[in-house]
Coordinates of C-alpha atoms in Angstrom, one line a residue:
M1 CA -38.6 -18.7 -45.7
S2 CA -39.2 -14.7 -47.1
L3 CA -41.6 -12.8 -47.8
P4 CA -42.6 -10.9 -51.0
G5 CA -41.7 -6.9 -50.8
C6 CA -39.3 -8.1 -46.9
R7 CA -36.0 -8.4 -46.9
L8 CA -34.5 -11.0 -44.0
Q9 CA -31.1 -10.8 -42.3
K10 CA -30.2 -13.6 -39.8
T11 CA -28.4 -11.8 -36.9
E12 CA -25.8 -13.3 -34.1
F13 CA -27.7 -13.2 -30.0
N14 CA -24.8 -14.9 -28.1
M15 CA -26.4 -13.1 -24.9
S16 CA -27.2 -15.9 -21.8
W17 CA -29.1 -15.0 -18.8
E18 CA -26.7 -17.5 -17.3
D19 CA -23.8 -16.0 -17.7
D20 CA -24.6 -12.9 -14.8
D21 CA -28.4 -12.3 -14.2
S22 CA -27.6 -10.5 -10.7
N23 CA -28.7 -7.0 -12.2
L24 CA -32.1 -8.7 -13.3
I25 CA -33.9 -7.7 -9.5
R26 CA -34.5 -4.1 -8.9
E27 CA -30.7 -3.9 -6.0
D28 CA -33.6 -2.2 -3.6
L29 CA -35.5 -5.6 -3.2
K30 CA -32.6 -7.3 -2.5
K31 CA -31.2 -5.2 -0.3
R32 CA -34.5 -5.8 1.7
N33 CA -34.6 -9.2 1.8
Y34 CA -37.5 -9.1 -0.9
R35 CA -38.8 -13.0 -1.5
P36 CA -42.3 -14.2 -3.2
A37 CA -45.1 -15.5 -1.7
Q38 CA -43.8 -18.6 1.1
N39 CA -47.3 -20.0 1.6
L40 CA -47.5 -20.0 -2.5
I41 CA -44.4 -21.7 -2.3
L42 CA -45.3 -24.2 0.1
N43 CA -48.0 -25.2 -1.5
E44 CA -46.6 -26.1 -4.7
K45 CA -44.4 -28.6 -2.1
V46 CA -47.3 -30.1 -0.7
K47 CA -48.3 -30.2 -4.1
E48 CA -45.4 -32.0 -5.3
L49 CA -45.6 -34.6 -2.1
V50 CA -49.4 -35.2 -2.8
A51 CA -48.7 -36.4 -5.8
N52 CA -45.8 -38.6 -4.6
S53 CA -48.6 -39.9 -2.2
K54 CA -46.7 -39.3 0.9
P55 CA -48.8 -38.4 4.1
V56 CA -49.6 -34.7 4.2
Y57 CA -51.0 -32.6 7.1
H58 CA -51.6 -29.2 5.5
L59 CA -53.0 -26.2 7.5
A60 CA -51.2 -23.6 5.8
F61 CA -52.9 -23.0 2.7
G62 CA -56.4 -20.4 2.6
Q63 CA -57.4 -22.5 0.0
S64 CA -61.8 -23.3 1.1
P65 CA -62.6 -26.8 1.1
F66 CA -66.1 -25.8 0.1
P67 CA -68.1 -26.1 -3.0
V68 CA -68.6 -23.2 -5.2
V69 CA -72.2 -21.6 -4.6
E70 CA -74.6 -23.3 -6.6
A71 CA -76.3 -20.6 -8.1
A72 CA -72.8 -19.0 -8.9
Q73 CA -72.0 -22.3 -11.1
Q74 CA -75.4 -22.3 -13.7
A75 CA -74.6 -18.6 -13.6
L76 CA -71.3 -19.3 -15.2
K77 CA -72.5 -21.9 -17.4
E78 CA -75.3 -19.8 -18.6
H79 CA -73.3 -16.6 -19.3
V80 CA -69.9 -18.7 -20.8
H81 CA -70.3 -18.2 -24.2
E82 CA -69.8 -14.8 -23.5
K83 CA -66.8 -12.7 -24.5
A84 CA -66.5 -9.3 -25.0
Y85 CA -64.5 -7.0 -23.1
E86 CA -66.4 -4.7 -20.6
P87 CA -65.5 -2.1 -18.8
V88 CA -62.6 -1.6 -16.7
A89 CA -64.2 -0.9 -13.3
G90 CA -66.4 -4.4 -14.4
I91 CA -69.7 -4.7 -15.7
L92 CA -72.4 -2.5 -14.3
S93 CA -75.0 -5.1 -13.0
L94 CA -72.4 -6.9 -11.1
R95 CA -71.5 -3.6 -9.7
E96 CA -75.0 -3.0 -8.2
A97 CA -75.3 -6.5 -7.3
I98 CA -72.2 -5.6 -5.1
C99 CA -73.9 -3.0 -3.6
N100 CA -76.8 -4.4 -2.8
Y101 CA -75.1 -6.9 -1.2
H102 CA -73.9 -4.9 1.2
R103 CA -76.6 -2.6 1.3
D104 CA -78.7 -5.6 3.2
L105 CA -75.4 -7.5 5.1
D106 CA -73.9 -4.8 6.3
G107 CA -76.3 -1.3 6.0
L108 CA -74.1 0.1 3.9
Q109 CA -75.1 2.8 0.8
F110 CA -73.2 2.4 -2.0
C111 CA -72.9 4.2 -5.1
P112 CA -72.3 1.4 -8.4
D113 CA -69.4 4.5 -10.0
N114 CA -67.4 4.2 -6.4
V115 CA -67.7 0.3 -7.0
L116 CA -64.3 -1.4 -8.6
V117 CA -64.0 -5.1 -9.6
G118 CA -61.0 -6.6 -10.3
P119 CA -59.4 -10.5 -10.8
G120 CA -58.6 -10.9 -6.9
T121 CA -57.9 -8.8 -3.8
K122 CA -54.0 -9.3 -4.2
E123 CA -53.8 -7.3 -7.4
L124 CA -56.3 -4.7 -6.5
I125 CA -54.3 -3.8 -3.5
F126 CA -50.8 -4.1 -5.7
L127 CA -52.3 -1.3 -8.0
L128 CA -53.7 1.0 -5.2
L129 CA -50.1 0.7 -3.6
T130 CA -48.8 1.4 -6.8
I131 CA -50.7 4.9 -7.3
F132 CA -50.3 5.6 -3.6
N133 CA -48.3 8.5 -2.6
G134 CA -47.5 8.2 1.3
D135 CA -46.0 5.7 4.0
V136 CA -47.9 2.5 4.6
F137 CA -48.5 1.4 7.9
L138 CA -48.8 -3.0 8.2
I139 CA -50.0 -4.7 11.7
A140 CA -47.8 -8.2 12.8
P141 CA -48.8 -10.8 12.6
T142 CA -50.9 -10.0 9.6
W143 CA -51.2 -11.6 5.9
T144 CA -47.7 -12.5 4.0
T145 CA -48.0 -10.7 0.6
Y146 CA -48.4 -6.7 2.3
R147 CA -45.3 -6.4 2.6
P148 CA -43.6 -7.9 -0.9
Q149 CA -46.1 -5.8 -3.0
C150 CA -45.6 -3.0 -0.5
L151 CA -41.3 -3.4 -1.6
I152 CA -42.2 -3.5 -5.3
T153 CA -44.4 -0.7 -5.5
H154 CA -41.9 1.0 -3.7
H155 CA -43.1 1.9 -0.3
D156 CA -41.1 1.1 2.9
P157 CA -43.7 -0.2 4.8
V158 CA -43.8 0.8 8.6
V159 CA -44.7 -1.9 10.9
I160 CA -46.8 -2.1 14.2
S161 CA -46.6 -4.3 16.5
T162 CA -49.2 -6.5 17.9
S163 CA -49.4 -8.7 20.9
F164 CA -51.0 -11.8 22.5
E165 CA -52.2 -9.6 25.4
T166 CA -54.6 -7.1 23.0
D167 CA -55.2 -10.0 21.4
W168 CA -53.1 -9.3 18.1
K169 CA -55.3 -6.0 18.1
I170 CA -53.7 -2.0 17.4
T171 CA -54.9 -0.2 19.5
P172 CA -55.9 3.7 19.6
D173 CA -52.2 4.3 22.4
V174 CA -49.9 2.3 20.1
L175 CA -51.7 3.9 16.8
D176 CA -51.4 7.0 17.7
E177 CA -47.9 6.7 18.8
V178 CA -46.6 5.7 15.3
L179 CA -48.5 8.1 13.1
S180 CA -47.2 10.9 15.3
R181 CA -44.0 10.5 14.8
P182 CA -42.1 13.8 13.3
A183 CA -41.5 11.5 9.8
H184 CA -45.0 10.7 8.9
H185 CA -45.8 14.0 9.5
K186 CA -47.7 16.2 6.3
R187 CA -48.1 13.0 4.6
N188 CA -50.6 11.0 3.2
K189 CA -51.0 7.8 5.2
L190 CA -52.5 4.6 4.4
L191 CA -53.1 1.8 7.0
I192 CA -53.3 -2.3 5.3
L193 CA -55.9 -3.7 7.8
C194 CA -57.0 -6.9 7.6
N195 CA -60.1 -8.2 9.2
P196 CA -60.5 -11.1 10.3
D197 CA -56.7 -11.2 10.8
N198 CA -55.1 -13.7 9.0
P199 CA -52.8 -15.9 10.0
S200 CA -53.8 -14.3 14.2
G201 CA -57.8 -14.9 13.3
T202 CA -58.6 -11.7 15.5
A203 CA -61.7 -10.0 15.3
Y204 CA -62.7 -6.4 15.4
T205 CA -65.4 -5.4 17.3
A206 CA -67.4 -2.6 16.8
D207 CA -66.2 -1.0 20.5
D208 CA -62.3 -1.9 19.1
F209 CA -63.3 0.3 16.1
E210 CA -65.0 2.9 17.7
G211 CA -61.9 3.3 19.6
L212 CA -59.7 3.7 16.8
R213 CA -61.7 6.1 15.0
P214 CA -60.3 8.9 16.7
V215 CA -57.2 8.4 15.5
F216 CA -58.1 7.7 12.0
H217 CA -59.8 10.9 11.8
R218 CA -57.0 13.3 13.3
H219 CA -54.8 11.8 11.5
K220 CA -56.9 11.6 7.9
L221 CA -55.6 8.4 7.9
L222 CA -57.1 5.9 4.6
V223 CA -57.5 1.9 6.3
L224 CA -57.2 -0.3 3.5
S225 CA -59.7 -2.4 5.0
D226 CA -59.1 -6.3 3.8
E227 CA -62.5 -8.5 5.1
I228 CA -62.2 -11.2 2.4
Y229 CA -63.0 -13.4 6.0
G230 CA -65.7 -11.3 7.1
Q231 CA -68.7 -13.3 6.0
L232 CA -66.5 -16.5 8.0
H233 CA -66.6 -15.3 11.2
F234 CA -67.3 -17.9 14.1
T235 CA -70.2 -16.4 15.5
G236 CA -71.0 -14.5 12.7
S237 CA -70.6 -11.2 14.2
H238 CA -68.1 -9.6 11.8
Q239 CA -68.4 -5.5 11.9
C240 CA -67.1 -4.0 8.8
L241 CA -65.1 -1.0 9.5
A242 CA -67.0 1.3 6.0
K243 CA -70.0 1.2 8.6
I244 CA -67.8 3.3 11.4
Y245 CA -65.0 5.5 9.7
P246 CA -66.8 5.9 6.5
E247 CA -64.7 8.8 4.9
G248 CA -61.2 6.7 5.1
T249 CA -62.1 3.2 4.4
I250 CA -61.6 1.2 1.4
L251 CA -63.2 -1.8 1.7
S252 CA -61.6 -4.9 0.1
S253 CA -64.0 -8.1 0.1
G254 CA -64.5 -11.1 -2.7
I255 CA -65.7 -14.9 -3.2
S256 CA -63.2 -17.1 -2.3
K257 CA -63.1 -17.7 0.9
W258 CA -67.1 -17.9 1.9
A259 CA -68.2 -18.7 -1.7
G260 CA -64.9 -21.1 -1.8
A261 CA -64.7 -19.8 -5.7
G262 CA -60.7 -18.3 -5.2
G263 CA -59.7 -19.9 -8.3
W264 CA -62.2 -17.4 -9.8
R265 CA -60.4 -14.1 -9.1
V266 CA -63.2 -12.1 -8.1
C267 CA -62.6 -9.0 -5.6
L268 CA -64.7 -6.0 -5.3
W269 CA -63.9 -2.7 -3.8

């Protein structure tokens, strides 16, 4: 086949990825034992077993069993024809609705200009880690994908262990000791906090946050508060960190859990 005014030249391309693919992955990731999200791998295996009529008692994936909120389904039907590119931060009416939601639910006053909508919590956390210049702190146990995201974005996260005796929560003394280490002096600091936590299920109270706040403030700690499970609190008494530490909190939430819309991939900051 030829095109007017064009001259095509045949070339040979004999490279085979099967010959040697060891250099395709960054060396630092291999040394740190980087692995894909294990919960997603396990979920695919479960699907395979179910498809083959194998009995499975599936307790390892956060897929909401509830239907998507009816009002959201109707709104999607009404607007499914719309296809224009929208603002990167999300359409203004949605960001205003998010502000109103947290005003009514948490008593918080947010400006739409400070709200960012994205395709899921993981993606927005990844973007934050990509641009963040400083040390990242994680809690153990906590959600599985925080650490892989840190490694991909060239962060070596500092892991703060918790215990049954403290209800799997970080305490002011332990946090202060870690943040006070010389290696972290004069460095920006980011803590990723899942509240309520997955997998432990622990939920921080207002008193917990009041105790931690002086430590947060003293170390100028930025806290990414992942509250995707907030509206599933068993007693309905979820405490939003932004109410107690507004000057240093990035609030992350969405509709995948409480609204049953995990596959819709909508997250808000």
